[in-house]
Amino acid sequence: MKVKFTFILKSGKMYDCIADLTENQFSSIINTVKTSFREGLNAYITLDYCIVRLSECAVIDWEVLDEQETEKS
């Protein structure tokens, strides 16, 4: 699936990153973000061409641009 992430940093800067992810990768990233924000961890995530330090983010938003179609038997 293709997912667009929007990162708003605590400094006020904003940038987007589009990544091709499997459902497992997407789920893992979302769980990491939630845990990092909830527990104040100094974690980071990597998405295709960018590395994001979650402790520098004020807001993270995402939008699924297209979902992978499953084959029908």
GROMACS .gro file of C-alpha atoms in nm:
model
   73
    1MET     CA    1   0.000   0.000   0.000
    2LYS     CA    2   0.113   0.354  -0.064
    3VAL     CA    3   0.092   0.577   0.245
    4LYS     CA    4   0.152   0.952   0.273
    5PHE     CA    5   0.286   1.060   0.612
    6THR     CA    6   0.280   1.426   0.717
    7PHE     CA    7   0.520   1.523   0.995
    8ILE     CA    8   0.479   1.849   1.185
    9LEU     CA    9   0.786   1.914   1.394
   10LYS     CA   10   0.791   2.095   1.727
   11SER     CA   11   0.984   2.371   1.548
   12GLY     CA   12   0.679   2.428   1.326
   13LYS     CA   13   0.833   2.287   1.009
   14MET     CA   14   0.624   2.039   0.815
   15TYR     CA   15   0.712   1.781   0.555
   16ASP     CA   16   0.559   1.482   0.377
   17CYS     CA   17   0.693   1.139   0.293
   18ILE     CA   18   0.525   0.882   0.070
   19ALA     CA   19   0.621   0.520   0.130
   20ASP     CA   20   0.528   0.183  -0.016
   21LEU     CA   21   0.453  -0.043   0.280
   22THR     CA   22   0.304  -0.382   0.352
   23GLU     CA   23   0.018  -0.396   0.600
   24ASN     CA   24   0.255  -0.541   0.861
   25GLN     CA   25   0.508  -0.260   0.811
   26PHE     CA   26   0.233   0.003   0.833
   27SER     CA   27   0.093  -0.154   1.151
   28SER     CA   28   0.440  -0.169   1.306
   29ILE     CA   29   0.508   0.197   1.226
   30ILE     CA   30   0.176   0.312   1.372
   31ASN     CA   31   0.236   0.107   1.689
   32THR     CA   32   0.587   0.255   1.724
   33VAL     CA   33   0.450   0.609   1.683
   34LYS     CA   34   0.173   0.554   1.939
   35THR     CA   35   0.408   0.396   2.192
   36SER     CA   36   0.671   0.666   2.145
   37PHE     CA   37   0.420   0.948   2.192
   38ARG     CA   38   0.248   0.780   2.488
   39GLU     CA   39   0.566   0.685   2.675
   40GLY     CA   40   0.793   0.968   2.561
   41LEU     CA   41   1.048   0.735   2.405
   42ASN     CA   42   1.334   0.861   2.187
   43ALA     CA   43   1.243   0.635   1.892
   44TYR     CA   44   1.271   0.686   1.520
   45ILE     CA   45   1.118   0.535   1.208
   46THR     CA   46   1.254   0.489   0.858
   47LEU     CA   47   1.035   0.536   0.552
   48ASP     CA   48   1.186   0.467   0.211
   49TYR     CA   49   1.411   0.773   0.182
   50CYS     CA   50   1.365   0.949   0.518
   51ILE     CA   51   1.444   0.887   0.884
   52VAL     CA   52   1.219   1.054   1.141
   53ARG     CA   53   1.309   1.109   1.506
   54LEU     CA   54   0.971   1.087   1.677
   55SER     CA   55   1.078   1.298   1.976
   56GLU     CA   56   1.107   1.597   1.738
   57CYS     CA   57   0.751   1.556   1.606
   58ALA     CA   58   0.451   1.741   1.746
   59VAL     CA   59   0.197   1.578   1.511
   60ILE     CA   60   0.209   1.286   1.269
   61ASP     CA   61  -0.075   1.232   1.024
   62TRP     CA   62  -0.111   0.966   0.758
   63GLU     CA   63  -0.331   0.889   0.463
   64VAL     CA   64  -0.352   0.562   0.270
   65LEU     CA   65  -0.328   0.662  -0.096
   66ASP     CA   66  -0.392   0.317  -0.240
   67GLU     CA   67  -0.432  -0.026  -0.092
   68GLN     CA   68  -0.286  -0.339  -0.244
   69GLU     CA   69  -0.545  -0.554  -0.408
   70THR     CA   70  -0.556  -0.914  -0.296
   71GLU     CA   71  -0.582  -1.193  -0.551
   72LYS     CA   72  -0.916  -1.369  -0.567
   73SER     CA   73  -0.910  -1.748  -0.571
   0.00000   0.00000   0.00000
